[in-house]
Coordinates of C-alpha atoms in Angstrom, one line a residue:
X1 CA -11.2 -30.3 -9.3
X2 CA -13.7 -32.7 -11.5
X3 CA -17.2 -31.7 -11.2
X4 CA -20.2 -33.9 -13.1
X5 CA -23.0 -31.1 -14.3
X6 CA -26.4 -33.5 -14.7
X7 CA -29.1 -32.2 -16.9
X8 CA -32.4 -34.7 -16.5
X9 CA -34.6 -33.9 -19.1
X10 CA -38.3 -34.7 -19.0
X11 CA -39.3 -37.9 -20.9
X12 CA -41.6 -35.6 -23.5
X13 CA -39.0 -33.4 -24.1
X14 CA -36.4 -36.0 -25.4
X15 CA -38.7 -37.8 -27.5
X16 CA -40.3 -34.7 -29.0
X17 CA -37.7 -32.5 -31.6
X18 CA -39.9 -29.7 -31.2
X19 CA -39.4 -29.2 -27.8
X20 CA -35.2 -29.0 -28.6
X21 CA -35.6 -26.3 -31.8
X22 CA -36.8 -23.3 -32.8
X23 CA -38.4 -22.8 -36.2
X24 CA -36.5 -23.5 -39.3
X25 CA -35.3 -20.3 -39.9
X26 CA -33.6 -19.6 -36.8
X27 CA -30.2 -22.1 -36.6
X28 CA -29.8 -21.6 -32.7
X29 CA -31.2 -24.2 -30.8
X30 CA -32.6 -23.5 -27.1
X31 CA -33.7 -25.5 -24.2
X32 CA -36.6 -24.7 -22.5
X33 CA -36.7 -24.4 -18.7
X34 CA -40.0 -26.6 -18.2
X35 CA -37.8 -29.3 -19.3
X36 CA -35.0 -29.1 -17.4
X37 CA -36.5 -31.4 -14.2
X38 CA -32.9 -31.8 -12.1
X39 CA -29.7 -30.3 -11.9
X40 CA -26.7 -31.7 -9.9
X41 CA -23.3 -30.5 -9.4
X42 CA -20.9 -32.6 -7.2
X43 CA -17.5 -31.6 -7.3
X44 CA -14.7 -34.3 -6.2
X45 CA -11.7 -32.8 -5.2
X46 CA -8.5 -32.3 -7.7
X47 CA -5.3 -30.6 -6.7
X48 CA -4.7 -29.7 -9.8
X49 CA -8.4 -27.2 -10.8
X50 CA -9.4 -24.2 -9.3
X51 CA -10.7 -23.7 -5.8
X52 CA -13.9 -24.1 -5.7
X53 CA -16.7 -22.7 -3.0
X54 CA -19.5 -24.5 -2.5
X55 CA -21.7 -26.6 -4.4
X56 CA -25.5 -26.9 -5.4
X57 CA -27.6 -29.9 -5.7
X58 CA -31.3 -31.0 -6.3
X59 CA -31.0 -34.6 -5.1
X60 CA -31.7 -35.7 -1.5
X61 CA -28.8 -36.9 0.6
X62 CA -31.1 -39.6 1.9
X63 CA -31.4 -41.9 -0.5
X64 CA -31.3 -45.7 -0.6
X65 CA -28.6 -47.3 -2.1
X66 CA -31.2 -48.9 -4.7
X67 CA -31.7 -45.4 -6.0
X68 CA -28.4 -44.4 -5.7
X69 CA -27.4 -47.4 -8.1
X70 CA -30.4 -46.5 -10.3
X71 CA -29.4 -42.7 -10.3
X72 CA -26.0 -43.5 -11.0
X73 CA -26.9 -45.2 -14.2
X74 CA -29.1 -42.4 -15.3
X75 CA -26.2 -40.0 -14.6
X76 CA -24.1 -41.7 -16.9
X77 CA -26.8 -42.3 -19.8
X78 CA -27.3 -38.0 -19.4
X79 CA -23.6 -37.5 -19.4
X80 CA -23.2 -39.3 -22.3
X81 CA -26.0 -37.6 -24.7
X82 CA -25.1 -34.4 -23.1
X83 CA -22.0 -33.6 -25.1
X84 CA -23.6 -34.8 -28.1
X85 CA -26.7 -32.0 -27.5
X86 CA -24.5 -29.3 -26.6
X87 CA -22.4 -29.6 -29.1
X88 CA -24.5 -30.9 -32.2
X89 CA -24.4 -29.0 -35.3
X90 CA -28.2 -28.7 -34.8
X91 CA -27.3 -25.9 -32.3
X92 CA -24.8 -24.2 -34.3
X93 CA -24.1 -20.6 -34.0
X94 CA -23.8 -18.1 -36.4
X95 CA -20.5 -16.6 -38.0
X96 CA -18.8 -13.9 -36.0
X97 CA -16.6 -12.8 -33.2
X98 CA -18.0 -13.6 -29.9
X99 CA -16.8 -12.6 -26.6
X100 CA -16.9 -14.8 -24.6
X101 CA -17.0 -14.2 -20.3
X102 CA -15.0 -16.5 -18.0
X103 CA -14.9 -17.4 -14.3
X104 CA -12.6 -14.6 -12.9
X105 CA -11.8 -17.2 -10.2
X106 CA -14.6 -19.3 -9.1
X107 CA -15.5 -22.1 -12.0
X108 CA -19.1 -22.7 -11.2
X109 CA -19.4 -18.9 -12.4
X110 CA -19.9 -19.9 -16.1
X111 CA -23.1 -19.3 -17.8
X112 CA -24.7 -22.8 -20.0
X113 CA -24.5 -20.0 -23.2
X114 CA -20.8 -19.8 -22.4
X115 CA -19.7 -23.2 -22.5
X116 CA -22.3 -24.2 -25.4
X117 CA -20.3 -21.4 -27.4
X118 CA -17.1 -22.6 -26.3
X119 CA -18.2 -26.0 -27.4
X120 CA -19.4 -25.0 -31.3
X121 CA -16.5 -22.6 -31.7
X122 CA -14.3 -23.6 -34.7
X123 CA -11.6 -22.0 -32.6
X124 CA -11.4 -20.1 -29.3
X125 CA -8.6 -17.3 -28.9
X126 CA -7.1 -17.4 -25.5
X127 CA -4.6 -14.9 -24.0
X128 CA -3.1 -17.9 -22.2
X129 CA -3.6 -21.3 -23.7
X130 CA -1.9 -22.9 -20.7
X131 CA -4.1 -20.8 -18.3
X132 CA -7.6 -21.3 -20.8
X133 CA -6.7 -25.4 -21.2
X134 CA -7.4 -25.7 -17.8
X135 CA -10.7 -24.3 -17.7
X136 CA -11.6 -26.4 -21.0
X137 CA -10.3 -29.3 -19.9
X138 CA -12.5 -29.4 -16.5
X139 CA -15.7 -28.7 -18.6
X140 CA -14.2 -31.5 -21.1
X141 CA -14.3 -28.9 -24.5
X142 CA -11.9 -30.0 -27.1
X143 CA -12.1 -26.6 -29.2
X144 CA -8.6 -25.5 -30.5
X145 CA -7.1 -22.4 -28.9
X146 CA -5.2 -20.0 -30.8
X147 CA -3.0 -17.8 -28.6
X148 CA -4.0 -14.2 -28.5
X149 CA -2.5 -11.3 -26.7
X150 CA -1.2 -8.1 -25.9
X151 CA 2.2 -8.9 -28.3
X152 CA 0.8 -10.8 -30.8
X153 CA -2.9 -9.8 -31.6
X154 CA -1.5 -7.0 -34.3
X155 CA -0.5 -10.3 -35.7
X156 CA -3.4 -12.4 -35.8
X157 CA -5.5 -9.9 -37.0
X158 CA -5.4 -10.5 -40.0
X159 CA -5.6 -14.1 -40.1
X160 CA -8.2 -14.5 -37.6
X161 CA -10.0 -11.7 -40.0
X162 CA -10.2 -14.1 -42.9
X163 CA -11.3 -17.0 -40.9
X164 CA -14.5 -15.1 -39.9
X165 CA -15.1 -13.7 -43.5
X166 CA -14.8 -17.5 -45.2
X167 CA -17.7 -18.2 -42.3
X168 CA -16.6 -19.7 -39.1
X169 CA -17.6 -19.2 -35.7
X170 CA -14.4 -17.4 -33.3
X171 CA -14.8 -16.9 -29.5
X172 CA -12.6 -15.1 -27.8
X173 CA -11.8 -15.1 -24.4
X174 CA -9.5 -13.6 -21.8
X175 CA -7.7 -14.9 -18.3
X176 CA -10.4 -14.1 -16.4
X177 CA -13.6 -11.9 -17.0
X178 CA -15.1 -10.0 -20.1
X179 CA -12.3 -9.5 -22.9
X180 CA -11.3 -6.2 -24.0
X181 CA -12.5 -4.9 -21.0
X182 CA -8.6 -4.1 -19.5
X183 CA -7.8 -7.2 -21.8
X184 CA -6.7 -8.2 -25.3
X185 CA -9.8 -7.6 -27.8
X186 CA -10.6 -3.9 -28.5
X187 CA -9.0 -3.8 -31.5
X188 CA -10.4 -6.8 -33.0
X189 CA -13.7 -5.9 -32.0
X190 CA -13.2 -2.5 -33.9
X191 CA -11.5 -4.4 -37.4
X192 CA -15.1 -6.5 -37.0
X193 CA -17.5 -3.5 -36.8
X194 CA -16.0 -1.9 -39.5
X195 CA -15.7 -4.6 -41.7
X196 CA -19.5 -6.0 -40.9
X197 CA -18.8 -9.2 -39.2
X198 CA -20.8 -9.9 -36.2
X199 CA -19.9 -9.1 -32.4
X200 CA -21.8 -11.1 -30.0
X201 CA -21.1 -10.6 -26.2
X202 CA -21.4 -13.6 -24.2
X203 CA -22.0 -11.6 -21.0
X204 CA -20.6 -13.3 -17.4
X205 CA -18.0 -12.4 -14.4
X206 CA -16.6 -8.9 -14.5
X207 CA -14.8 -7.9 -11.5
X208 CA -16.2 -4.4 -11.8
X209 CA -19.4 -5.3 -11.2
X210 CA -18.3 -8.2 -8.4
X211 CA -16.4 -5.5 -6.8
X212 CA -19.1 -2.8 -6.9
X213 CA -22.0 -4.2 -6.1
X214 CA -21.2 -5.7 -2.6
X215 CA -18.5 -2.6 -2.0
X216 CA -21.1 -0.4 -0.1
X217 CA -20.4 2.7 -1.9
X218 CA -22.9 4.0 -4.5
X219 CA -23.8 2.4 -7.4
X220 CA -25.9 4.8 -9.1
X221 CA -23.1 6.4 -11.1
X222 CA -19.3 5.2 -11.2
X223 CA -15.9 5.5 -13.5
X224 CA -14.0 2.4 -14.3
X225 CA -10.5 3.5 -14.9
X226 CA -9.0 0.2 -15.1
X227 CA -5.1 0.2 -14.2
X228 CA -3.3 3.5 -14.4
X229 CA -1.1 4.6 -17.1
X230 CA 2.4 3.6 -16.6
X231 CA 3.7 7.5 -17.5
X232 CA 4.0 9.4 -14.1
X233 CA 2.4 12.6 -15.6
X234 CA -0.2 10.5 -17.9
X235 CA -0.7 8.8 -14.1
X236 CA -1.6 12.3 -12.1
X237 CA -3.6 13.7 -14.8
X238 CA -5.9 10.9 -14.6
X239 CA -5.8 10.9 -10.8
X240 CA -6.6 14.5 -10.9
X241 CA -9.7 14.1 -12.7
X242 CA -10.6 11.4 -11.1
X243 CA -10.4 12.9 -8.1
X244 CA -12.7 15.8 -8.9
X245 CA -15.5 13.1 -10.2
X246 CA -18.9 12.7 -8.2
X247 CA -19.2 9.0 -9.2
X248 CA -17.6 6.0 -7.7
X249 CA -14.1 5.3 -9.3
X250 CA -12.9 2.3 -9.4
X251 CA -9.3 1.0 -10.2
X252 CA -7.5 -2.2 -11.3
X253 CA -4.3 -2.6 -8.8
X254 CA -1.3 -4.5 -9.3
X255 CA -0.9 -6.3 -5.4
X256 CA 2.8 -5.4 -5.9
X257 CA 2.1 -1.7 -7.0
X258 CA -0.7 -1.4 -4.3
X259 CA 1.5 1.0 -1.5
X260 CA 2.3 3.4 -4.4
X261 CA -1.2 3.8 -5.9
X262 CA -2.3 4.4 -2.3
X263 CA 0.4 7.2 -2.0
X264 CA -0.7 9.2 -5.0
X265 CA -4.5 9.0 -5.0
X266 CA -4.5 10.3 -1.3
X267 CA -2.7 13.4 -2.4
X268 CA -5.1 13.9 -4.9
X269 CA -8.2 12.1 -3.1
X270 CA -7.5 13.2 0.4
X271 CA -6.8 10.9 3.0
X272 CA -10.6 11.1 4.1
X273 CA -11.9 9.4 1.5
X274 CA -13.9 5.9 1.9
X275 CA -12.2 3.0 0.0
X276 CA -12.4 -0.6 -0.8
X277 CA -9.8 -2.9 -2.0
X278 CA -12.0 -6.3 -3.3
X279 CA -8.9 -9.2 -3.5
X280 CA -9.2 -12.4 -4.6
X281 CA -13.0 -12.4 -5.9
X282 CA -14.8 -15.1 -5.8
X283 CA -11.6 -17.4 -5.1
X284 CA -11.1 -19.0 -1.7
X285 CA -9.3 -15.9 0.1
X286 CA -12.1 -13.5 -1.1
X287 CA -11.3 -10.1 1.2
X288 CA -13.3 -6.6 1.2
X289 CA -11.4 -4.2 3.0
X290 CA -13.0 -1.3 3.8
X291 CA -12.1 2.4 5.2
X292 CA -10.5 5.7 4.4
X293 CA -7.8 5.8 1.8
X294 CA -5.4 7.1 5.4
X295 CA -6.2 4.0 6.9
X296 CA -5.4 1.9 3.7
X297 CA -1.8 3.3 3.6
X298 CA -1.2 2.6 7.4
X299 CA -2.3 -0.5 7.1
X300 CA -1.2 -1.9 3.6
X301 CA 2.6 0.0 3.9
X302 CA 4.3 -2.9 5.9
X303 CA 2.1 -6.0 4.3
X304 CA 1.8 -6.7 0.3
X305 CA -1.3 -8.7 -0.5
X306 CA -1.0 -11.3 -2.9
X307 CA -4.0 -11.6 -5.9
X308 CA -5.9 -9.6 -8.1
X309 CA -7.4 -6.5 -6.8
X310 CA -10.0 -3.9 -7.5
X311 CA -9.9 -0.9 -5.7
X312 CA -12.9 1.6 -5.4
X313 CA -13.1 5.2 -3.8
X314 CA -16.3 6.8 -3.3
X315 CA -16.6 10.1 -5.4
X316 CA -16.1 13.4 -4.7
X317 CA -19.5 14.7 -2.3
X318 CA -22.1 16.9 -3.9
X319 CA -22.3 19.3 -1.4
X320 CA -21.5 22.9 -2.6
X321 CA -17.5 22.9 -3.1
X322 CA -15.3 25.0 -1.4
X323 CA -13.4 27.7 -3.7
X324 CA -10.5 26.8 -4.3
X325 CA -7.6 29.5 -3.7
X326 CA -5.6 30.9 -5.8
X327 CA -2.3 29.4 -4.7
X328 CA -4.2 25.8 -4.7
X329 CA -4.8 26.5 -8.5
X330 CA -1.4 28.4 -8.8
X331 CA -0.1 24.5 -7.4
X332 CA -2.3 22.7 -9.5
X333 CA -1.3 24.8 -12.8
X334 CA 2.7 24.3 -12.1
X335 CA 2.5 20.7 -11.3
X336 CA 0.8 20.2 -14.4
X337 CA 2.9 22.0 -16.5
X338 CA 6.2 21.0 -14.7
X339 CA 5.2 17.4 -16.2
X340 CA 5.3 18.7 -19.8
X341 CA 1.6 19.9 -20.5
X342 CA 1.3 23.3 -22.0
X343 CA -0.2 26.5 -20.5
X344 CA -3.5 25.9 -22.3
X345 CA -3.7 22.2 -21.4
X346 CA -2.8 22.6 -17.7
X347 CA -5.9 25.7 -17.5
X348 CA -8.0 23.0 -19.5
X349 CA -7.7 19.9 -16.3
X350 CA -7.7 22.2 -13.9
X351 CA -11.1 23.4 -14.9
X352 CA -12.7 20.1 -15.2
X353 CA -12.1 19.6 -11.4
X354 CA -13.4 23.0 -9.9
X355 CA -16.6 25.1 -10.1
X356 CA -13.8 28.3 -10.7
X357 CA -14.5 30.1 -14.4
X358 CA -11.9 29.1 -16.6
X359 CA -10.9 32.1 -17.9
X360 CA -10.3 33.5 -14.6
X361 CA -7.9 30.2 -14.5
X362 CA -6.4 31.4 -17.8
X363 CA -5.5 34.7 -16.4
X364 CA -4.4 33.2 -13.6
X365 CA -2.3 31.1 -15.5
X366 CA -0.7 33.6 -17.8
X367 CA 0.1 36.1 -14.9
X368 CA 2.2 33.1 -13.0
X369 CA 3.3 31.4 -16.1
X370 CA 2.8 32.9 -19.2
X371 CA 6.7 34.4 -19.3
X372 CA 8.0 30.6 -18.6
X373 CA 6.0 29.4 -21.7
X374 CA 7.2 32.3 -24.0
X375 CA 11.2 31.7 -22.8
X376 CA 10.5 27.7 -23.6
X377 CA 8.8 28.3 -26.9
X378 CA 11.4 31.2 -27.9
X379 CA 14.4 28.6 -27.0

C-alpha cells in the first residue's frame, strides 16, 4: 500500500534557519508545530503493504481542477525537500542504542521521531529483515538492516558493541511493537548501561497498552506476564501467582496454544473470572472478545483464531478472602512439590497467594510432607 505523507511548511519557516534548529549546542534539530500549516495522507492501494484503516487528510475534496494541478505540483516540490530535511546531517542524533517502536499492525501508527530515527541511523537491527524491509520500503528509508534475534543476538553483541563505542547511531527495532519488551533486546540494552553508552526509547505501539486500555477491565494496577514459560511446572507456578494478584494480568497467547492456556488459567483463575482476548490489533480483523474465562473455553475449544493475541483477566477481587482449607493448601503444597519444588519453596508460593500465616503453612507442610522430603533427600 503507497501512501504520500505531505508536510507544507509556512513560507517564513523555510526561508528562516532559525525556525529549523535549536541553538548550537544541541545537534538535534526540531520542527515547530506553528509551522507545520497542512498535513495529507492519501493511501493508494498495493497488494503487497499492510492493511491499512482509514486515512486523515486536511485538504478539501472540493476542489477545482486548477488547484488540484497547482497542489499537485506543490506536493511534489515538498516531497522532494522532504527527504533531504529528515534526513540531513543537520538533524543528526547522537551516539547510542535506540529503541525504536513500530506499527504492531496498522502503518499509520508510526510516530515522525520514529521514522526521522530510522532515517539517520547508521544501521537499524531488525529481528526480521524481510518482515522490517517492508515497513522501510513504504516509508522509502534506505538504512541498512543488520539481522538481530533470539539465535544470533549473543553474536552480534559484540560487534554491534564496537560500532556504538567508535560513535555511530544504532536503532533497533522489533516485528512489531517496543523491542525487548517479549522481544530481542534486553540484553543489549543491559551490555549498554553498563558499559555507558546511551539508551534512548523511541516510545510507540505496544500491544499491552492497545489491549488494556479499550479492554474494560481496570487500569489502575496490572501485571504483564507476557507468554508463559514453556516448562509445565515453571507454567503453573506463574499461573498460581498470578492468579492470587489484585491487578489486571495480562498474557501474550500463541492463537495455536490458545485452548490450552484457557484450560489451565481456569483451574487456577476459576471459571468466573472476566476475560478479554484482543486479536489482530489495529489490523483489519481487529476482535475484543469479552466474558468469563468458562465462556472463553466453550466458545474457543472447537474454533482456533488466527493472529496475534493478548489476553487479559481481571484480578483477583479485594473483598476479604475466604480462608482457604486445609486440604485446599494440603492440594496446593503436593502439586507444587510433585513438580519438583522443595518443601520450603512449595510453603513459600503458597503464601504469596493466601492471607493464611506461613508458618502455620510450614507446619502444615511438614506434617503432610516432611517424611516424603527426608526419604528423597536420604536416597
Amino acid at each position: 500500500m503507497r501512501s504520500s505523507l505531505v508536510f507544507r511548511l509556512a513560507p517564513s519557516t523555510l526561508s528562516s534557519t532559525k525556525a529549523l534548529s535549536r541553538p548550537q549546542s544541541s545537534s538535534r534539530t526540531f520542527f515547530p508545530f506553528s509551522s507545520i500549516v497542512s498535513l495529507s495522507f492519501s493511501p493508494s492501494p498495493s497488494p503487497s503493504s499492510a492493511p491499512i484503516n482509514g486515512a486523515f487528510s486536511s485538504s478539501s475534496s472540493s476542489s477545482s481542477s486548477s488547484s488540484s494541478s497547482s497542489s499537485s505540483e506543490e506536493t511534489e516540490d515538498a516531497m522532494e525537500s522532504m527527504p533531504e530535511i529528515m534526513s540531513s546531517k543537520t538533524a543528526s542524533l547522537k551516539s547510542g542504542l535506540y529503541l525504536v517502536s513500530t506499527p504492531i499492525g496498522n502503518l499509520e501508527d508510526i510516530t515522525l521521531r520514529a521514522l526521522r530515527v530510522l532515517r539517520t541511523a547508521d544501521v537499524i537491527l531488525s529481528e526480521d529483515t524481510r518482515h522490517s524491509g517492508k515497513l522501510l520500503h513504504h516509508y522509502n528509508i534506505k538504512t541498512p538492516l543488520l539481522s538481530y534475534h533470539k539465535f544470533n543476538e549473543s553474536q552480534r553483541e559484540k560487534a554491534v558493541l564496537k560500532r556504538l563505542q567508535e560513535g555511530d547511531v544504532v536503532a533497533l527495532i522489533s516485528d512489531a511493537g517496543t523491542p525487548a519488551i517479549s522481544d530481542p533486546g534486553m540484553e543489549l540494552a543491559k551490555l549498554c548501561v553498563n558499559e555507558n553508552i546511551p539508551v534512548i526509547p523511541i516510545p510507540g505501539p505496544s500491544a499491552v497498552v492497545a489491549a488494556l486500555s479499550a479492554s474494560g477491565l481496570s487500569t489502575e494496577e496490572f501485571t504483564f506476564v507476557g507468554f508463559l514459560p514453556k516448562h509445565a511446572g515453571s507454567r503453573k507456578d506463574r499461573l498460581l501467582v498470578s492468579s492470587n494478584g489484585s491487578a489486571t494480568q495480562i498474557f501474550y497467547v500463541p492463537p495455536h496454544k490458545l485452548n490450552q492456556f484457557l484450560e489451565e488459567t481456569s483451574v487456577y483463575f476459576g471459571d468466573s473470572r472476566q476475560c478479554v482476548i484482543a486479536r489482530e490489533i489495529t489490523k483489519l480483523h481487529e476482535e475484543f472478545w469479552r466474558g468469563t474465562l468458562g465462556k472463553a473455553k466453550a466458545v474457543f475449544f472447537s474454533q482456533q483464531p488466527k493472529g496475534e493475541i493478548t489476553l487479559l483477566i481481571e484480578g483477583k477481587p479485594n473483598s476479604v478472602a475466604e480462608t482457604p482449607s486445609e486440604e485446599q493448601l494440603e492440594h496446593e503444597l503436593g502439586e507444587l512439590i510433585h513438580n519438583g519444588h522443595s518443601l520450603s519453596m512449595a510453603v513459600k508460593l503458597v503464601a504469596e497467594g493466601t492471607s493464611v500465616k506461613r508458618k502455620s503453612i510450614y507446619t502444615l507442610a511438614l506434617r503432610k510432607f516432611g517424611k516424603v522430603e527426608s526419604q528423597d533427600g536420604s536416597s
